[in-house]
Amino acid sequence: MSERRGALILSLPGSEDLAASIARQLDLPHGELEWRRFPDGESYVRIHDDPGGRDVVVVARLDHPDEKLATLLFTADLVREQGARRIGLVSPYLPYMRQDMRFNPGEAVTSRPFARWLSAAFDWLVTVDPHLHRYASLDELYSLRSRVVEAAPALAGWIAREVDDPVLIGPDGESEQWVGAVAAFRELPWRVFTKKRHGDRDVTLQLPDLEGLTGHTPVLVDDIISSGTTMAEATRHLLGAGMRAPLAVGVHGLFGDRARDTLKDAGLSRIVCTNSVEVPESRIDLTPLLAEVVGEWLRG
Amino acid sequence: MSERRGALILSLPGSEDLAASIARQLDLPHGELEWRRFPDGESYVRIHDDPGGRDVVVVARLDHPDEKLATLLFTADLVREQGARRIGLVSPYLPYMRQDMRFNPGEAVTSRPFARWLSAAFDWLVTVDPHLHRYASLDELYSLRSRVVEAAPALAGWIAREVDDPVLIGPDGESEQWVGAVAAFRELPWRVFTKKRHGDRDVTLQLPDLEGLTGHTPVLVDDIISSGTTMAEATRHLLGAGMRAPLAVGVHGLFGDRARDTLKDAGLSRIVCTNSVEVPESRIDLTPLLAEVVGEWLRG
């Protein structure tokens, strides 16, 4: 048995900033993971620190997961082979959570095998607000130990600091719990759109009662900004009701092909999200919340 | 136990042509694997055939493997979950074979974990001339059952048909066995360059004795065309010795960034490889050889 040594933070390419910040807050070394792609598309991975006997924390933004999967698994395999004590994964956005059931015959329920691969490679996982829709918790999918960080306090803090007289707005009923939690942190007023069904496929948003809040600045809050269509529709309703131009605040800014145009065209004044995904809109730093939980793991 | 049903050929995106040809030669159905990428970079996979009780053969070109890995593993997982009897992988180019030892401390020996992932996902594997350098056979790496197809008869056939008075040339000593095997199929003359070491890093190629062969067309033969530098140097030597402009014939045309320029600038008259990788130079069809071995597996 080798002696237990101090923990080591590593980062996948594209997540160096997150890892450096977490390492700084925990006063831990941010090791060097060398990575490059050979001309034939294969990955080259090399670790310049000795992980022997250490807890190793791999920090990896996992949006666009397919292109990162091999590098992530090679890294975990390498670190384990070189004698790491335990290997943790800090992935602020956890992908493949939305494919959580077979909607049509023969479809892959990709959330399950993806969870198996990560569970086999790592000992523990920290993520932020995973899209738990049909799963009650990550434990239904992931066999490793996991901790979910809630971005709500970071979102609430940013909104309270940056927005005058905010009223938080959930763009649809599914966001109710979520928006309420963010609002609670700073005792902010909040409302939620409801969906009104007019037929099989015809669903419209129903504006909530905004009496007494018309002078406030609406802040649309959601966990994932993806296509932007629901937020855009909510924006048009709010503007139609004479409200100020709303802001959109999301946890995970995935931004599909035309999402930014869709949102801007609808009349949003600003779009902001956390740094779980590396996008220009990342204004809300999750690393204080992540560092706290990583620190608890490492002491455990 | 469900009844054993007829085999099914599936293809990953980019390998439909290979799968269709193998299916046609074996008189088997080429099923439909639906695949698309969501805007957030996740894969969607759906199979439109029932694999229950069947042998399923997944045909996948695996050059540029990282971008294909998730789709490949999702497909195998889906097909197994849906009750396939056995799952085979036909990957004419097997990647990650060149990272077969730790050249520097802390390097990932990626050939090993990659082999583990494929071995866990599939029951058997058919590939063509894997780059076995430090490994004596695939069994040292892969725990699934595997069969290696030799491209030599296909290369020899193409050369005998297309080239007047060919003389096969191995660009360095490592290609000796390989070039000899190709030549033997059609009783063609062959020679091999040797490497001459002038110091620690200074290695030059030594032209073989070409007496009696100066009127022949030199055909440089190698397993992988990657950077093209060795073939280019061999070409310059051959031209310097007054030979006709040589052709280059390779099994796996990976073609690194400037490989085509390097080869053309050296004075090669033509570059040809098999269809193990989808490149404009693919003129030699491997599917008759692949179909033969796949047929044996399916009957076994």
Coordinates of C-alpha atoms in Angstrom, one line a residue:
Chain A
M1 CA 0.0 0.0 0.0
S2 CA 1.5 3.3 -1.0
E3 CA 1.1 6.3 1.4
R4 CA -1.9 8.5 1.0
R5 CA -0.8 11.7 -0.7
G6 CA -2.4 15.1 -1.4
A7 CA -5.2 15.3 -4.0
L8 CA -4.6 16.4 -7.6
I9 CA -6.9 18.4 -9.9
L10 CA -6.7 17.6 -13.6
S11 CA -8.6 19.2 -16.5
L12 CA -9.7 18.0 -19.8
P13 CA -9.0 20.4 -22.7
G14 CA -11.5 23.2 -22.6
S15 CA -12.0 23.0 -18.8
E16 CA -8.7 24.4 -17.6
D17 CA -10.3 27.6 -16.3
L18 CA -12.8 25.6 -14.1
A19 CA -10.0 23.3 -12.8
A20 CA -7.6 26.2 -12.0
S21 CA -10.3 28.0 -10.1
I22 CA -11.3 24.9 -8.1
A23 CA -7.7 24.1 -7.4
R24 CA -7.0 27.7 -6.2
Q25 CA -10.0 27.7 -3.8
L26 CA -9.0 24.3 -2.3
D27 CA -5.3 25.1 -2.3
L28 CA -4.5 22.0 -4.4
P29 CA -2.2 21.5 -7.3
H30 CA -3.7 21.8 -10.8
G31 CA -1.8 19.1 -12.6
E32 CA -0.9 19.0 -16.3
L33 CA -2.8 16.7 -18.6
E34 CA -1.2 16.8 -22.0
W35 CA -3.5 16.1 -24.8
R36 CA -3.3 16.3 -28.6
R37 CA -4.9 14.8 -31.6
F38 CA -2.9 12.7 -34.0
P39 CA -3.5 13.5 -37.7
D40 CA -5.5 10.3 -38.0
G41 CA -7.9 11.5 -35.3
E42 CA -6.6 9.4 -32.4
S43 CA -6.0 11.0 -29.0
Y44 CA -2.6 11.3 -27.3
V45 CA -2.9 11.6 -23.5
R46 CA -0.1 12.0 -21.0
I47 CA -0.1 13.0 -17.3
H48 CA 2.9 15.0 -16.0
D49 CA 2.2 14.3 -12.4
D50 CA 2.3 11.1 -10.4
P51 CA -1.2 10.2 -9.3
G52 CA 0.1 7.2 -7.2
G53 CA -1.8 7.0 -3.9
R54 CA -3.7 10.3 -4.5
D55 CA -7.3 11.3 -4.9
V56 CA -7.5 12.6 -8.5
V57 CA -10.3 15.0 -9.6
V58 CA -10.9 15.3 -13.3
V59 CA -12.7 18.5 -14.3
A60 CA -14.5 18.2 -17.6
R61 CA -17.2 20.2 -19.3
L62 CA -19.2 17.5 -21.0
D63 CA -21.4 19.4 -23.4
H64 CA -20.8 17.9 -26.9
P65 CA -19.9 14.7 -25.1
D66 CA -19.2 12.4 -28.1
E67 CA -16.0 14.2 -29.1
K68 CA -14.7 14.2 -25.5
L69 CA -15.7 10.7 -24.4
A70 CA -12.5 8.8 -25.6
T71 CA -10.3 11.4 -24.0
L72 CA -12.2 11.3 -20.7
L73 CA -12.2 7.5 -20.5
F74 CA -8.5 7.3 -21.5
T75 CA -7.7 9.8 -18.8
A76 CA -9.6 7.9 -16.1
D77 CA -8.0 4.7 -17.2
L78 CA -4.5 6.2 -17.2
V79 CA -4.9 7.8 -13.8
R80 CA -6.2 4.5 -12.3
E81 CA -3.5 2.4 -13.9
Q82 CA -0.9 4.8 -12.4
G83 CA -2.1 4.1 -9.0
A84 CA -4.6 6.8 -8.1
R85 CA -6.5 6.2 -4.8
R86 CA -9.9 7.4 -6.0
I87 CA -10.9 9.2 -9.1
G88 CA -13.6 11.9 -9.1
L89 CA -15.3 13.6 -12.0
V90 CA -16.5 17.2 -11.9
S91 CA -18.8 17.7 -14.8
P92 CA -21.0 20.7 -14.2
Y93 CA -23.2 19.8 -17.2
L94 CA -24.1 16.2 -17.3
P95 CA -25.1 15.1 -20.8
Y96 CA -27.4 12.4 -22.1
M97 CA -29.9 13.0 -19.3
R98 CA -32.7 14.0 -21.8
Q99 CA -32.8 10.6 -23.6
D100 CA -34.4 9.0 -20.6
M101 CA -37.0 6.8 -22.2
R102 CA -37.8 5.0 -25.5
F103 CA -40.1 7.3 -27.3
N104 CA -40.2 5.1 -30.4
P105 CA -39.5 1.4 -30.9
G106 CA -35.8 0.6 -31.4
E107 CA -34.5 3.9 -29.9
A108 CA -31.4 3.8 -27.8
V109 CA -32.0 5.1 -24.3
T110 CA -28.6 6.6 -24.3
S111 CA -28.7 7.9 -20.7
R112 CA -28.2 4.4 -19.4
P113 CA -25.1 3.2 -21.3
F114 CA -23.5 6.6 -20.9
A115 CA -24.1 6.4 -17.1
R116 CA -22.6 2.9 -17.1
W117 CA -19.4 4.1 -18.9
L118 CA -18.9 6.9 -16.5
S119 CA -19.7 4.8 -13.4
A120 CA -17.1 2.2 -14.5
A121 CA -14.4 4.8 -15.0
F122 CA -14.9 7.0 -12.0
D123 CA -15.5 6.6 -8.2
W124 CA -17.5 9.7 -7.7
L125 CA -19.3 12.4 -9.6
V126 CA -20.2 16.0 -8.9
T127 CA -22.5 17.8 -11.3
V128 CA -24.9 20.8 -11.3
D129 CA -28.6 20.5 -11.8
P130 CA -28.8 17.5 -14.0
H131 CA -31.9 17.3 -16.1
L132 CA -33.8 14.8 -13.9
H133 CA -37.1 14.5 -15.7
R134 CA -38.1 10.9 -15.6
Y135 CA -35.4 9.8 -13.1
A136 CA -36.0 10.7 -9.5
S137 CA -32.3 10.9 -8.8
L138 CA -28.9 10.1 -10.4
D139 CA -28.8 6.9 -8.4
E140 CA -31.4 5.4 -10.7
L141 CA -28.8 5.7 -13.5
Y142 CA -25.3 6.0 -12.0
S143 CA -23.8 3.3 -9.9
L144 CA -21.0 5.6 -8.7
R145 CA -21.5 7.9 -5.7
S146 CA -22.8 11.3 -6.9
R147 CA -23.5 14.7 -5.5
V148 CA -25.7 17.3 -7.2
V149 CA -24.9 20.9 -6.8
E150 CA -27.8 23.4 -7.1
A151 CA -27.0 26.4 -9.1
A152 CA -29.9 28.3 -7.6
P153 CA -27.9 30.3 -5.0
A154 CA -25.5 31.4 -7.7
L155 CA -28.3 32.4 -10.1
A156 CA -30.2 34.2 -7.3
G157 CA -27.0 36.1 -6.2
W158 CA -26.3 37.2 -9.8
I159 CA -29.9 38.4 -10.4
A160 CA -30.1 40.2 -7.1
R161 CA -26.9 42.0 -7.9
E162 CA -27.4 42.8 -11.6
V163 CA -31.2 43.4 -12.1
D164 CA -33.3 46.2 -10.7
D165 CA -36.6 45.1 -9.2
P166 CA -36.5 41.6 -10.7
V167 CA -39.5 39.3 -11.0
L168 CA -38.5 35.7 -11.8
I169 CA -40.6 34.0 -14.5
G170 CA -40.7 30.3 -15.3
P171 CA -41.3 29.8 -19.0
D172 CA -43.5 26.8 -18.4
G173 CA -45.0 24.6 -15.7
E174 CA -42.0 22.3 -15.6
S175 CA -39.8 25.1 -14.3
E176 CA -42.0 25.9 -11.3
Q177 CA -40.0 24.1 -8.6
W178 CA -36.9 25.4 -10.1
V179 CA -37.8 29.1 -10.3
G180 CA -39.3 29.0 -6.9
A181 CA -36.0 27.7 -5.4
V182 CA -34.0 30.5 -7.1
A183 CA -36.5 33.1 -5.9
A184 CA -36.4 31.8 -2.3
F185 CA -32.7 32.5 -1.9
R186 CA -33.3 36.2 -2.2
E187 CA -37.0 36.4 -1.5
L188 CA -37.7 37.6 -5.0
P189 CA -41.2 37.6 -6.5
W190 CA -41.8 34.9 -9.1
R191 CA -44.5 33.7 -11.5
V192 CA -44.8 30.8 -13.9
F193 CA -46.3 30.4 -17.3
T194 CA -48.7 27.6 -17.8
K195 CA -49.1 25.5 -20.9
K196 CA -52.6 25.7 -22.5
R197 CA -53.5 22.8 -24.8
H198 CA -55.8 23.6 -27.7
G199 CA -55.5 20.2 -29.4
D200 CA -53.2 17.4 -30.0
R201 CA -50.2 19.4 -31.0
D202 CA -51.4 23.0 -30.4
V203 CA -50.0 24.2 -27.1
T204 CA -49.6 27.8 -26.2
L205 CA -48.2 29.5 -23.2
Q206 CA -50.6 31.2 -20.8
L207 CA -49.3 34.5 -19.2
P208 CA -49.3 34.4 -15.4
D209 CA -51.0 37.1 -13.4
L210 CA -48.5 40.0 -13.1
E211 CA -50.6 42.4 -11.2
G212 CA -48.5 44.7 -9.0
L213 CA -45.3 43.6 -10.9
T214 CA -45.6 45.5 -14.1
G215 CA -42.8 47.9 -13.1
H216 CA -40.5 45.0 -12.4
T217 CA -37.9 43.6 -14.7
P218 CA -38.9 40.1 -15.8
V219 CA -36.1 37.5 -15.6
L220 CA -36.9 34.2 -17.4
V221 CA -35.2 31.4 -15.5
D222 CA -34.7 27.8 -16.8
D223 CA -32.2 24.9 -16.3
I224 CA -31.2 24.4 -19.9
I225 CA -31.2 27.0 -22.8
S226 CA -31.4 24.8 -25.8
S227 CA -33.5 25.8 -28.8
G228 CA -34.7 28.9 -27.0
T229 CA -38.2 28.6 -28.5
T230 CA -40.2 28.5 -25.2
M231 CA -38.2 31.4 -23.7
A232 CA -38.8 33.3 -27.0
E233 CA -42.5 32.7 -26.8
A234 CA -42.6 33.7 -23.1
T235 CA -40.7 36.9 -24.0
R236 CA -43.3 37.9 -26.7
H237 CA -46.1 37.4 -24.1
L238 CA -44.3 39.5 -21.5
L239 CA -43.6 42.3 -24.0
G240 CA -47.2 42.1 -25.3
A241 CA -48.4 42.6 -21.7
G242 CA -46.4 45.8 -21.5
M243 CA -43.5 44.5 -19.4
R244 CA -39.9 45.7 -19.8
A245 CA -37.7 43.6 -22.1
P246 CA -36.9 40.5 -20.1
L247 CA -33.5 38.9 -19.4
A248 CA -33.0 35.1 -19.7
V249 CA -31.0 33.3 -17.1
G250 CA -30.2 29.6 -17.6
V251 CA -27.9 27.2 -15.8
H252 CA -26.7 25.3 -18.8
G253 CA -26.3 27.3 -22.0
L254 CA -26.3 24.7 -24.7
F255 CA -27.6 27.0 -27.5
G256 CA -28.7 25.0 -30.4
D257 CA -28.1 26.2 -34.0
R258 CA -30.4 29.2 -34.2
A259 CA -31.1 29.6 -30.4
R260 CA -29.4 33.0 -30.0
D261 CA -31.2 34.5 -33.0
T262 CA -34.5 33.1 -31.8
L263 CA -34.0 34.7 -28.4
K264 CA -32.7 38.0 -29.6
D265 CA -35.4 38.3 -32.3
A266 CA -38.0 37.8 -29.6
G267 CA -36.8 40.9 -27.8
L268 CA -34.8 39.7 -24.8
S269 CA -32.5 42.3 -23.4
R270 CA -29.8 39.9 -22.2
I271 CA -29.0 36.2 -22.0
V272 CA -26.8 34.9 -19.2
C273 CA -25.8 31.5 -18.0
T274 CA -23.3 29.7 -15.8
N275 CA -19.9 28.6 -16.8
S276 CA -21.0 24.9 -17.0
V277 CA -20.6 25.3 -20.7
E278 CA -18.0 27.6 -22.3
V279 CA -20.1 30.2 -24.1
P280 CA -19.9 34.0 -24.4
E281 CA -23.0 34.2 -22.1
S282 CA -21.2 32.5 -19.2
R283 CA -21.4 35.2 -16.5
I284 CA -22.2 33.1 -13.4
D285 CA -19.3 31.3 -11.8
L286 CA -20.1 27.9 -10.4
T287 CA -16.7 27.1 -9.1
P288 CA -17.3 28.3 -5.5
L289 CA -20.2 25.9 -5.2
L290 CA -18.2 23.1 -7.0
A291 CA -15.1 23.6 -4.8
E292 CA -17.1 23.3 -1.7
V293 CA -18.5 19.9 -2.6
V294 CA -15.2 18.7 -4.0
G295 CA -13.6 19.7 -0.7
E296 CA -16.1 17.6 1.2
W297 CA -15.4 14.6 -1.0
L298 CA -11.7 14.9 -0.6
R299 CA -12.0 15.1 3.2
G300 CA -14.4 12.1 3.3
Chain B
M1 CA -35.1 -18.8 -25.5
S2 CA -36.2 -17.1 -28.7
E3 CA -35.8 -18.9 -32.0
R4 CA -32.5 -18.3 -33.9
R5 CA -33.3 -16.0 -36.8
G6 CA -31.3 -14.9 -39.8
A7 CA -28.4 -12.5 -39.5
L8 CA -28.6 -8.8 -39.9
I9 CA -26.0 -6.4 -41.2
L10 CA -25.9 -2.8 -39.8
S11 CA -23.7 0.1 -40.7
L12 CA -22.5 3.1 -38.8
P13 CA -22.7 6.4 -40.7
G14 CA -20.0 6.6 -43.3
S15 CA -19.8 2.8 -43.8
E16 CA -23.1 2.2 -45.6
D17 CA -21.3 1.3 -48.8
L18 CA -19.2 -1.5 -47.2
A19 CA -22.2 -2.9 -45.3
A20 CA -24.4 -2.9 -48.4
S21 CA -21.7 -4.7 -50.4
I22 CA -21.1 -7.4 -47.7
A23 CA -24.9 -7.8 -47.2
R24 CA -25.3 -8.3 -51.0
Q25 CA -22.5 -10.9 -51.2
L26 CA -23.9 -12.9 -48.3
D27 CA -27.5 -12.4 -49.3
L28 CA -28.4 -10.9 -46.0
P29 CA -30.6 -7.9 -45.1
H30 CA -28.8 -4.5 -44.6
G31 CA -30.8 -3.1 -41.8
E32 CA -31.4 0.6 -41.1
L33 CA -29.5 2.2 -38.3
E34 CA -30.9 5.7 -37.9
W35 CA -28.4 8.2 -36.5
R36 CA -28.3 11.9 -36.0
R37 CA -26.6 14.5 -33.9
F38 CA -28.7 16.7 -31.6
P39 CA -27.8 20.4 -31.6
D40 CA -26.0 19.9 -28.2
G41 CA -23.7 17.3 -29.8
E42 CA -25.4 14.2 -28.4
S43 CA -26.1 11.2 -30.6
Y44 CA -29.5 9.8 -31.4
V45 CA -29.5 6.1 -32.4
R46 CA -32.4 4.0 -33.5
I47 CA -32.6 0.6 -35.1
H48 CA -35.5 -0.1 -37.5
D49 CA -35.1 -3.8 -37.4
D50 CA -35.7 -6.4 -34.7
P51 CA -32.4 -7.9 -33.7
G52 CA -34.0 -10.4 -31.3
G53 CA -32.4 -13.8 -31.6
R54 CA -30.2 -12.8 -34.5
D55 CA -26.5 -12.5 -35.2
V56 CA -25.9 -8.8 -35.8
V57 CA -22.9 -7.5 -37.7
V58 CA -22.0 -3.9 -37.3
V59 CA -19.8 -2.5 -40.1
A60 CA -17.9 0.6 -39.1
R61 CA -14.9 2.4 -40.6
L62 CA -13.0 3.4 -37.4
D63 CA -10.5 5.9 -38.7
H64 CA -11.0 9.1 -36.7
P65 CA -12.2 6.8 -33.9
D66 CA -13.0 9.4 -31.2
E67 CA -15.9 11.0 -33.0
K68 CA -17.4 7.5 -33.7
L69 CA -16.8 5.8 -30.4
A70 CA -20.0 6.9 -28.6
T71 CA -22.2 6.0 -31.6
L72 CA -20.5 2.6 -31.9
L73 CA -20.9 1.7 -28.3
F74 CA -24.5 3.0 -28.2
T75 CA -25.3 0.8 -31.2
A76 CA -23.8 -2.4 -29.7
D77 CA -25.5 -1.7 -26.4
L78 CA -28.9 -1.1 -28.1
V79 CA -28.6 -4.2 -30.3
R80 CA -27.7 -6.4 -27.3
E81 CA -30.4 -4.9 -25.1
Q82 CA -32.9 -5.7 -27.9
G83 CA -32.0 -9.4 -27.8
A84 CA -29.3 -10.0 -30.4
R85 CA -27.8 -13.4 -30.2
R86 CA -24.2 -12.4 -31.0
I87 CA -22.8 -9.0 -32.1
G88 CA -19.9 -8.8 -34.5
L89 CA -17.8 -5.8 -35.5
V90 CA -16.4 -5.5 -39.0
S91 CA -13.8 -2.6 -38.8
P92 CA -11.5 -2.9 -41.7
Y93 CA -9.1 -0.3 -40.2
L94 CA -8.5 -1.0 -36.5
P95 CA -7.4 2.3 -34.8
Y96 CA -5.2 2.8 -31.6
M97 CA -2.9 0.0 -32.6
R98 CA 0.2 2.3 -32.9
Q99 CA 0.1 3.5 -29.3
D100 CA 1.4 0.1 -28.1
M101 CA 3.9 1.1 -25.4
R102 CA 4.7 3.9 -23.0
F103 CA 7.4 5.9 -24.9
N104 CA 7.5 8.5 -22.1
P105 CA 6.5 8.4 -18.4
G106 CA 2.8 9.1 -17.8
E107 CA 1.7 8.4 -21.4
A108 CA -1.6 6.5 -21.9
V109 CA -1.1 3.2 -23.8
T110 CA -4.4 3.8 -25.5
S111 CA -4.4 0.6 -27.4
R112 CA -5.3 -1.3 -24.2
P113 CA -8.3 0.6 -22.9
F114 CA -9.6 0.9 -26.5
A115 CA -9.4 -2.9 -26.9
R116 CA -11.2 -3.4 -23.6
W117 CA -14.1 -1.1 -24.7
L118 CA -14.6 -2.9 -28.0
S119 CA -14.1 -6.4 -26.4
A120 CA -16.8 -5.6 -23.8
A121 CA -19.2 -4.3 -26.5
F122 CA -18.9 -7.0 -29.2
D123 CA -18.6 -10.8 -29.4
W124 CA -16.3 -10.9 -32.3
L125 CA -14.2 -8.7 -34.6
V126 CA -13.0 -8.8 -38.2
T127 CA -10.4 -6.4 -39.3
V128 CA -7.8 -6.0 -42.0
D129 CA -4.0 -6.0 -41.5
P130 CA -4.0 -4.4 -38.0
H131 CA -0.7 -2.6 -37.2
L132 CA 0.8 -5.4 -35.1
H133 CA 4.1 -4.0 -34.2
R134 CA 4.9 -4.8 -30.6
Y135 CA 1.9 -7.1 -30.2
A136 CA 2.3 -10.6 -31.7
S137 CA -1.5 -11.0 -32.3
L138 CA -4.7 -9.2 -31.5
D139 CA -5.3 -11.7 -28.7
E140 CA -2.7 -10.0 -26.6
L141 CA -5.0 -6.9 -26.5
Y142 CA -8.5 -8.0 -27.4
S143 CA -10.4 -10.5 -25.3
L144 CA -13.1 -11.0 -27.9
R145 CA -12.7 -13.5 -30.7
S146 CA -11.0 -11.9 -33.7
R147 CA -10.1 -12.7 -37.3
V148 CA -7.5 -10.8 -39.3
V149 CA -8.1 -10.5 -43.0
E150 CA -5.0 -10.0 -45.2
A151 CA -5.4 -7.4 -47.9
A152 CA -2.4 -8.9 -49.8
P153 CA -4.5 -10.8 -52.4
A154 CA -6.6 -7.7 -53.1
L155 CA -3.5 -5.6 -53.5
A156 CA -1.7 -8.1 -55.6
G157 CA -4.8 -8.5 -57.8
W158 CA -5.1 -4.8 -58.4
I159 CA -1.4 -4.3 -59.1
A160 CA -1.3 -7.2 -61.6
R161 CA -4.3 -5.8 -63.4
E162 CA -3.4 -2.2 -63.4
V163 CA 0.4 -1.9 -63.7
D164 CA 2.6 -2.9 -66.5
D165 CA 5.7 -4.9 -65.5
P166 CA 5.4 -4.0 -61.8
V167 CA 8.2 -4.4 -59.3
L168 CA 7.0 -4.2 -55.7
I169 CA 9.1 -2.0 -53.4
G170 CA 9.0 -2.0 -49.6
P171 CA 9.9 1.5 -48.4
D172 CA 11.7 0.2 -45.4
G173 CA 12.9 -3.0 -43.7
E174 CA 9.7 -3.3 -41.6
S175 CA 7.6 -3.7 -44.8
E176 CA 9.7 -6.7 -45.9
Q177 CA 7.3 -9.5 -44.8
W178 CA 4.4 -7.6 -46.0
V179 CA 5.7 -6.8 -49.5
G180 CA 6.9 -10.3 -49.9
A181 CA 3.4 -11.6 -49.2
V182 CA 1.8 -9.4 -51.7
A183 CA 4.3 -10.3 -54.4
A184 CA 3.9 -14.0 -53.7
F185 CA 0.2 -13.9 -54.7
R186 CA 1.1 -13.0 -58.3
E187 CA 4.8 -14.1 -58.4
L188 CA 5.8 -10.5 -58.9
P189 CA 9.4 -9.3 -58.4
W190 CA 10.0 -7.3 -55.2
R191 CA 12.7 -5.4 -53.4
V192 CA 13.0 -3.6 -50.1
F193 CA 14.7 -0.4 -49.0
T194 CA 16.9 -0.8 -45.9
K195 CA 17.5 1.9 -43.3
K196 CA 21.0 3.1 -42.9
R197 CA 21.8 4.8 -39.6
H198 CA 24.4 7.6 -39.7
G199 CA 24.1 8.7 -36.1
D200 CA 21.6 9.0 -33.3
R201 CA 18.8 10.6 -35.4
D202 CA 20.2 10.5 -38.9
V203 CA 18.6 7.7 -40.8
T204 CA 18.5 7.4 -44.6
L205 CA 17.0 4.9 -46.9
Q206 CA 19.3 2.7 -48.8
L207 CA 18.2 1.8 -52.4
P208 CA 17.9 -1.9 -53.0
D209 CA 19.7 -3.5 -56.0
L210 CA 17.4 -3.1 -59.0
E211 CA 19.6 -4.8 -61.6
G212 CA 17.5 -6.3 -64.3
L213 CA 14.4 -4.4 -63.1
T214 CA 15.1 -0.9 -64.4
G215 CA 12.4 -1.2 -67.1
H216 CA 9.7 -2.2 -64.6
T217 CA 7.2 0.1 -62.9
P218 CA 8.0 0.5 -59.2
V219 CA 5.1 0.0 -56.9
L220 CA 5.7 1.2 -53.3
V221 CA 3.6 -1.0 -51.0
D222 CA 2.9 -0.4 -47.3
D223 CA 0.2 -1.1 -44.7
I224 CA -0.6 2.5 -43.6
I225 CA -0.1 5.7 -45.6
S226 CA 0.1 8.3 -42.9
S227 CA 2.5 11.2 -43.2
G228 CA 3.9 9.9 -46.5
T229 CA 7.4 10.9 -45.7
T230 CA 9.1 7.5 -46.0
M231 CA 7.3 6.8 -49.3
A232 CA 8.3 10.2 -50.5
E233 CA 11.9 9.6 -49.7
A234 CA 11.8 6.2 -51.4
T235 CA 10.2 7.8 -54.5
R236 CA 13.1 10.3 -54.8
H237 CA 15.6 7.5 -54.6
L238 CA 13.9 5.5 -57.3
L239 CA 13.6 8.5 -59.6
G240 CA 17.2 9.3 -58.9
A241 CA 18.2 5.8 -60.0
G242 CA 16.4 6.4 -63.3
M243 CA 13.3 4.3 -62.6
R244 CA 9.9 5.2 -63.9
A245 CA 7.6 7.3 -61.6
P246 CA 6.4 4.9 -59.0
L247 CA 2.9 4.2 -57.7
A248 CA 2.1 4.0 -54.0
V249 CA -0.3 1.3 -52.9
G250 CA -1.3 1.1 -49.3
V251 CA -3.9 -0.8 -47.3
H252 CA -5.1 1.9 -45.0
G253 CA -5.1 5.5 -46.4
L254 CA -5.1 7.7 -43.3
F255 CA -3.4 10.6 -45.0
G256 CA -2.2 13.1 -42.4
D257 CA -2.4 16.8 -43.0
R258 CA 0.1 17.3 -45.8
A259 CA 0.6 13.7 -46.8
R260 CA -0.9 14.0 -50.3
D261 CA 1.2 17.1 -51.1
T262 CA 4.3 15.3 -49.7
L263 CA 3.7 12.3 -51.9
K264 CA 2.8 14.2 -55.1
D265 CA 5.7 16.6 -54.7
A266 CA 8.1 13.6 -54.5
G267 CA 7.0 12.5 -58.0
L268 CA 4.6 9.6 -57.4
S269 CA 2.5 8.9 -60.5
R270 CA -0.5 7.5 -58.5
I271 CA -1.7 6.8 -55.0
V272 CA -4.1 3.9 -54.4
C273 CA -5.4 2.3 -51.2
T274 CA -8.3 0.0 -50.1
N275 CA -11.7 1.1 -49.0
S276 CA -10.9 0.5 -45.3
V277 CA -10.9 4.3 -45.0
E278 CA -13.2 6.5 -47.2
V279 CA -10.8 8.6 -49.3
P280 CA -10.7 9.5 -53.0
E281 CA -7.8 7.1 -53.4
S282 CA -9.9 4.0 -52.4
R283 CA -9.7 1.8 -55.5
I284 CA -9.3 -1.6 -54.0
D285 CA -12.4 -3.2 -52.6
L286 CA -12.0 -5.3 -49.5
T287 CA -15.6 -6.4 -49.2
P288 CA -15.1 -9.8 -51.0
L289 CA -12.5 -10.7 -48.5
L290 CA -14.5 -9.4 -45.6
A291 CA -17.7 -11.1 -46.7
E292 CA -16.0 -14.4 -46.8
V293 CA -14.8 -14.2 -43.2
V294 CA -18.1 -12.7 -42.0
G295 CA -19.9 -15.6 -43.7
E296 CA -17.7 -18.1 -41.8
W297 CA -18.5 -16.4 -38.5
L298 CA -22.1 -16.5 -39.1
R299 CA -22.1 -20.2 -40.1
G300 CA -19.9 -21.0 -37.0

